[in-house]
Amino acid sequence: MAAQPMAPSVDPVADPAAWFRMSGFLGSCTSDTTFATHCTYRLGGPIRLFLEPQSTDDFEVIRMWLDLTEAPHFFIGGGTNLLASSAPYPGLVLRLGDNFKRIDRPAIDCLVIGAAANTAQVLKYCMHHELGGLGVLAGVPGTLGGAVAMNAGTMRDWLDRSILSVTALDPYWQLHQLSPEQCSFRYRGSRLLDEGWRVLETTFRVIPGDLIRPHVEDHLAMRRRTQPGGRNAGSNFKNPPGLSAGALIDQAGCKGWREGGAVVSDLHANFILAESDCTPEDVFRLMQRVARRVEEKSQVRLEPEVVLLNFAESWESTWPDGKGDG
Ligand code: EPU
C-alpha cells in the first residue's frame, strides 16, 4: 500500500463528501443514496456516505476517515443477500468500483477475477471461452467477492473447490494473499466472513475445453422451477446440518404467512418476498415468527442466511434465551 496520505483541512464529520474529494480519493462518493437502491430486496434506509473505491490506495484514505470519525462501515457487494433496516445508517457503505471487476487469464487453466465482477459476467466469460470449474455459480446472484466469502454453491458443490488463492483485506485494512486452507471454507461460510475480511481478487483453477453451457442452462432452469422471482434475497435461512430449511418451514405450515408487505413464498418456503408496501422490519418480524414456529414444530432453531444490518435489536436478542444460532 502507498504511504499514509495527508488529511485535508475540511472537517471529516461535518462535510465528509468534501473531505474525500480533497483527500485524493480516486473513487466516487455520494451522500444521497439508500440501501434500497443497492439491494435486491429494494429495502433499507438512507446511507450517510456511499463510496466506490477504485484502487488499494483509496483504502488508506478510507481508513484515515474511519480513524478520524470512529464511524461504522459496511462493505456491500451485489446486495443480493442483505436486509438493512429502514433506520439511517450512520457510517460508510463501501462498494468496490469498476477497477475491481477485471477477469484475467494468466495461464490456460487459471482465472484471476476481481471481487466486484458479477457472477453472470463470469459465467458468460466461462461459457464463451469453454472453461469449466465455476458452473456452480449458475443462478447464484451477486458479485464474486460475496460468492467467495459465503462459499456460494448448491447443497452438493461449493465454489471453494476451484479456488487457488484469495487476495483480501484483513479487518485492519492490511492486504494478504490467502490459500484456500487459510480461508477455512465451509457450507455458506468462511473465516473471511467470520472475521470481516474483504475479498479483492480470487484466483481460480478452471478446466479448458469444458462445455459448461448445458450445465449452466440446466441449473438456471432448475432454479426457475423451484425458486420464486420478485423481490427477495435468496434463502432467508441456512439449511441446518443434514436438513432443509425450506422443507422445515413448509412442514411447519408457514407458506403464505404474511407480516405487513412481507410474505413467505408459496413456491419455496425459504424465500420471503417483499411486496410493494413492504418494510425491512416486516421481513425481520416475519423471519422471527417463522423461526419460532419451526422451533416449536421441529425443535430446530433456524439461523438467518441473509445478513441483517442496522436493526434496533440483534437477531440473537430476539430469542428468550438470547441465542439466535441454536
Ligand atoms: N422443499 C420443501 N418445501 C419448500 C421448499 C423446499 O419441501 O417450500 C424441499 C424440496 O422439495 C427439497 C428440499 O426441500 O427436497 C431442498 O430444497 P431445494 O432443492 O430447493 O434446495 P434448498 O436446500 O432449499 C439450496 C440453497 C439455494 C440453492 C439451491 C440449489 C441453501 C439455504 N439454499 O436450496 O441457495 O439455490 O440449494 O441447489 O443452502 C441461497 O443460498 O440464497 C440459495 C437460494
mmCIF file of C-alpha atoms and ligand atoms in Angstrom, residues 80-81 138-141 150 152-156 187-188 219 222-223 226-227 233-239 243-251 255 265-271 305, ligand 1:
data_model
loop_
_atom_site.group_PDB
_atom_site.id
_atom_site.type_symbol
_atom_site.label_atom_id
_atom_site.label_comp_id
_atom_site.label_asym_id
_atom_site.label_seq_id
_atom_site.Cartn_x
_atom_site.Cartn_y
_atom_site.Cartn_z
ATOM 1 C CA THR A 80 -28.278 -9.948 -3.045
ATOM 2 C CA ASN A 81 -28.087 -11.331 0.473
ATOM 3 C CA ALA A 138 -25.129 -20.704 -12.137
ATOM 4 C CA GLY A 139 -28.117 -18.930 -10.658
ATOM 5 C CA VAL A 140 -26.121 -17.513 -7.745
ATOM 6 C CA PRO A 141 -26.732 -13.778 -7.928
ATOM 7 C CA MET A 150 -20.024 -17.073 1.521
ATOM 8 C CA ALA A 152 -21.687 -19.987 -2.620
ATOM 9 C CA GLY A 153 -22.998 -23.075 -4.329
ATOM 10 C CA THR A 154 -25.619 -25.740 -4.136
ATOM 11 C CA MET A 155 -26.065 -28.296 -1.387
ATOM 12 C CA ARG A 156 -23.520 -30.590 -3.037
ATOM 13 C CA TYR A 187 -21.013 -24.589 3.910
ATOM 14 C CA ARG A 188 -22.119 -20.993 3.241
ATOM 15 C CA HIS A 219 -29.148 -25.198 -13.347
ATOM 16 C CA MET A 222 -33.977 -25.839 -12.074
ATOM 17 C CA ARG A 223 -33.817 -22.599 -10.102
ATOM 18 C CA THR A 226 -38.127 -24.282 -7.728
ATOM 19 C CA GLN A 227 -37.462 -20.679 -6.671
ATOM 20 C CA ALA A 233 -32.586 -12.098 -1.089
ATOM 21 C CA GLY A 234 -32.406 -15.809 -1.903
ATOM 22 C CA SER A 235 -32.707 -18.207 1.014
ATOM 23 C CA ASN A 236 -33.593 -16.340 4.209
ATOM 24 C CA PHE A 237 -32.298 -19.147 6.463
ATOM 25 C CA LYS A 238 -29.337 -21.509 6.270
ATOM 26 C CA ASN A 239 -30.011 -25.194 5.930
ATOM 27 C CA LEU A 243 -31.835 -30.761 6.915
ATOM 28 C CA SER A 244 -33.594 -28.354 4.579
ATOM 29 C CA ALA A 245 -34.803 -25.022 5.962
ATOM 30 C CA GLY A 246 -37.352 -24.806 3.113
ATOM 31 C CA ALA A 247 -38.833 -28.211 3.953
ATOM 32 C CA LEU A 248 -38.923 -27.419 7.714
ATOM 33 C CA ILE A 249 -40.721 -24.108 7.124
ATOM 34 C CA ASP A 250 -43.124 -25.792 4.697
ATOM 35 C CA GLN A 251 -43.884 -28.616 7.188
ATOM 36 C CA LYS A 255 -46.203 -20.856 3.414
ATOM 37 C CA SER A 265 -43.342 -17.758 -0.855
ATOM 38 C CA ASP A 266 -45.779 -20.486 -1.852
ATOM 39 C CA LEU A 267 -43.224 -21.897 -4.286
ATOM 40 C CA HIS A 268 -40.271 -22.154 -1.885
ATOM 41 C CA ALA A 269 -40.828 -21.643 1.820
ATOM 42 C CA ASN A 270 -37.264 -20.439 2.476
ATOM 43 C CA PHE A 271 -37.872 -17.322 0.378
ATOM 44 C CA GLU A 305 -28.663 -16.697 5.890
HETATM 45 N N1 EPU B 1 -38.704 -28.126 -0.004
HETATM 46 C C1 EPU B 1 -39.966 -28.261 0.501
HETATM 47 N N2 EPU B 1 -40.773 -27.157 0.541
HETATM 48 C C2 EPU B 1 -40.344 -25.944 0.094
HETATM 49 C C3 EPU B 1 -39.053 -25.828 -0.406
HETATM 50 C C4 EPU B 1 -38.229 -26.924 -0.448
HETATM 51 O O1 EPU B 1 -40.370 -29.316 0.924
HETATM 52 O O2 EPU B 1 -41.143 -24.996 0.168
HETATM 53 C C5 EPU B 1 -37.852 -29.305 -0.085
HETATM 54 C C6 EPU B 1 -37.561 -29.688 -1.539
HETATM 55 O O3 EPU B 1 -38.583 -30.476 -2.073
HETATM 56 C C7 EPU B 1 -36.250 -30.418 -1.415
HETATM 57 C C8 EPU B 1 -35.570 -29.759 -0.215
HETATM 58 O O4 EPU B 1 -36.581 -29.032 0.470
HETATM 59 O O5 EPU B 1 -36.458 -31.760 -1.119
HETATM 60 C C9 EPU B 1 -34.441 -28.831 -0.596
HETATM 61 O O6 EPU B 1 -34.940 -27.777 -1.420
HETATM 62 P P1 EPU B 1 -34.130 -27.200 -2.676
HETATM 63 O O7 EPU B 1 -33.693 -28.317 -3.561
HETATM 64 O O8 EPU B 1 -34.920 -26.103 -3.261
HETATM 65 O O9 EPU B 1 -32.794 -26.654 -2.089
HETATM 66 P P2 EPU B 1 -32.530 -25.732 -0.851
HETATM 67 O O10 EPU B 1 -31.717 -26.524 0.123
HETATM 68 O O11 EPU B 1 -33.751 -25.078 -0.335
HETATM 69 C C10 EPU B 1 -30.211 -24.758 -1.643
HETATM 70 C C11 EPU B 1 -29.610 -23.414 -1.428
HETATM 71 C C12 EPU B 1 -30.046 -22.478 -2.534
HETATM 72 C C13 EPU B 1 -29.660 -23.060 -3.881
HETATM 73 C C14 EPU B 1 -30.314 -24.430 -4.022
HETATM 74 C C15 EPU B 1 -29.912 -25.017 -5.370
HETATM 75 C C16 EPU B 1 -29.404 -23.023 0.982
HETATM 76 C C17 EPU B 1 -30.001 -22.403 2.200
HETATM 77 N N3 EPU B 1 -30.081 -22.853 -0.150
HETATM 78 O O12 EPU B 1 -31.618 -24.585 -1.505
HETATM 79 O O13 EPU B 1 -29.290 -21.286 -2.366
HETATM 80 O O14 EPU B 1 -30.114 -22.215 -4.921
HETATM 81 O O15 EPU B 1 -29.870 -25.274 -2.932
HETATM 82 O O16 EPU B 1 -29.402 -26.229 -5.316
HETATM 83 O O17 EPU B 1 -28.335 -23.633 1.059
HETATM 84 C C18 EPU B 1 -29.244 -19.132 -1.383
HETATM 85 O O18 EPU B 1 -28.272 -19.532 -0.753
HETATM 86 O O19 EPU B 1 -29.680 -17.958 -1.256
HETATM 87 C C19 EPU B 1 -29.915 -20.054 -2.281
HETATM 88 C C20 EPU B 1 -31.015 -19.736 -2.933
#
